[in-house]
């Protein structure tokens, strides 16, 4: 597999955002290693003014891995069975892990 760039990640996240039935926003965490974009969603944390859930791709590993961080990173789910281009599968996992979107 070819190494993913931050532009590749942003494109994949934009594709993912279109599949999710709730508001999202793509941001690059200035404090994160590698400055890779992530997709944020869910309730807003008043302290940071950012949604408390996020999805991203760790491109610093030997094989890029999707990850879902829920509750400000209190629950992290690695999707090591999903390749970076399997955006539909990632969307299905996000929806299964985030039932609050149905309220």
Coordinates of C-alpha atoms in Angstrom, one line a residue:
X1 CA 0.0 0.0 0.0
X2 CA 1.2 3.5 -0.8
X3 CA 1.8 5.8 2.2
X4 CA -1.2 8.1 2.8
X5 CA -0.7 11.8 2.9
X6 CA -2.7 14.3 5.0
X7 CA -4.5 15.3 1.8
X8 CA -5.5 11.6 1.2
X9 CA -6.8 11.5 4.8
X10 CA -8.8 14.7 4.3
X11 CA -10.4 13.3 1.2
X12 CA -11.3 10.0 2.9
X13 CA -12.8 12.0 5.9
X14 CA -14.8 14.1 3.5
X15 CA -16.2 11.0 1.9
X16 CA -17.0 9.6 5.4
X17 CA -18.8 12.8 6.4
X18 CA -21.1 12.5 3.4
X19 CA -22.2 9.1 4.6
X20 CA -23.0 10.2 8.2
X21 CA -26.5 11.5 9.0
X22 CA -25.4 14.1 11.6
X23 CA -23.3 17.2 11.5
X24 CA -19.5 16.8 11.3
X25 CA -16.5 19.0 10.8
X26 CA -12.9 18.2 9.7
X27 CA -10.2 19.8 11.7
X28 CA -6.5 19.3 12.1
X29 CA -5.4 19.0 15.7
X30 CA -2.6 21.5 16.1
X31 CA -1.3 19.5 19.1
X32 CA -1.3 16.1 17.4
X33 CA 1.8 14.3 16.2
X34 CA 1.9 14.7 12.4
X35 CA -0.9 17.2 12.2
X36 CA -3.3 14.8 10.5
X37 CA -7.0 15.9 9.9
X38 CA -9.7 14.3 11.9
X39 CA -13.5 14.3 11.6
X40 CA -15.3 15.6 14.7
X41 CA -18.9 15.0 15.6
X42 CA -21.3 14.8 18.6
X43 CA -22.0 17.2 21.5
X44 CA -19.8 20.2 21.9
X45 CA -17.3 20.3 24.9
X46 CA -17.7 23.9 26.2
X47 CA -14.1 24.0 27.4
X48 CA -12.6 23.3 23.9
X49 CA -15.5 24.3 21.7
X50 CA -15.0 21.0 19.8
X51 CA -17.2 18.0 19.5
X52 CA -16.4 15.2 21.9
X53 CA -16.1 12.4 19.3
X54 CA -13.8 12.0 16.4
X55 CA -12.7 9.7 13.6
X56 CA -9.2 9.6 12.1
X57 CA -6.6 7.5 10.4
X58 CA -3.2 6.9 12.0
X59 CA -0.9 7.3 9.1
X60 CA 2.2 7.1 11.3
X61 CA 2.0 3.3 11.7
X62 CA 3.4 0.7 9.2
X63 CA -0.2 0.1 8.0
X64 CA -2.7 3.0 8.2
X65 CA -5.4 2.3 10.7
X66 CA -8.8 4.0 11.2
X67 CA -9.6 4.9 14.8
X68 CA -12.8 6.2 16.5
X69 CA -12.4 8.2 19.7
X70 CA -15.5 8.6 21.7
X71 CA -16.2 10.7 24.8
X72 CA -13.1 12.9 24.3
X73 CA -10.8 9.9 23.8
X74 CA -12.1 7.9 26.8
X75 CA -13.0 5.1 24.4
X76 CA -10.8 4.4 21.4
X77 CA -11.7 1.8 18.9
X78 CA -9.1 0.7 16.3
X79 CA -10.5 -0.6 13.1
X80 CA -7.6 -2.7 12.2
X81 CA -9.8 -5.0 10.1
X82 CA -10.7 -2.1 7.7
X83 CA -8.5 -0.7 5.0
X84 CA -8.3 3.1 4.5
X85 CA -10.5 3.0 1.4
X86 CA -13.4 1.1 3.1
X87 CA -15.2 4.3 4.1
X88 CA -18.6 2.7 4.0
X89 CA -17.5 0.1 6.6
X90 CA -16.1 2.9 8.8
X91 CA -19.4 4.8 8.5
X92 CA -21.3 1.7 9.6
X93 CA -19.1 1.2 12.6
X94 CA -19.5 4.9 13.6
X95 CA -23.2 4.6 13.4
X96 CA -23.2 1.4 15.4
X97 CA -21.0 2.9 18.1
X98 CA -22.8 6.2 18.3
X99 CA -26.5 5.4 18.7
X100 CA -27.2 8.9 20.2
X101 CA -27.5 10.2 16.6
X102 CA -30.9 8.6 16.4
X103 CA -32.4 10.9 19.2

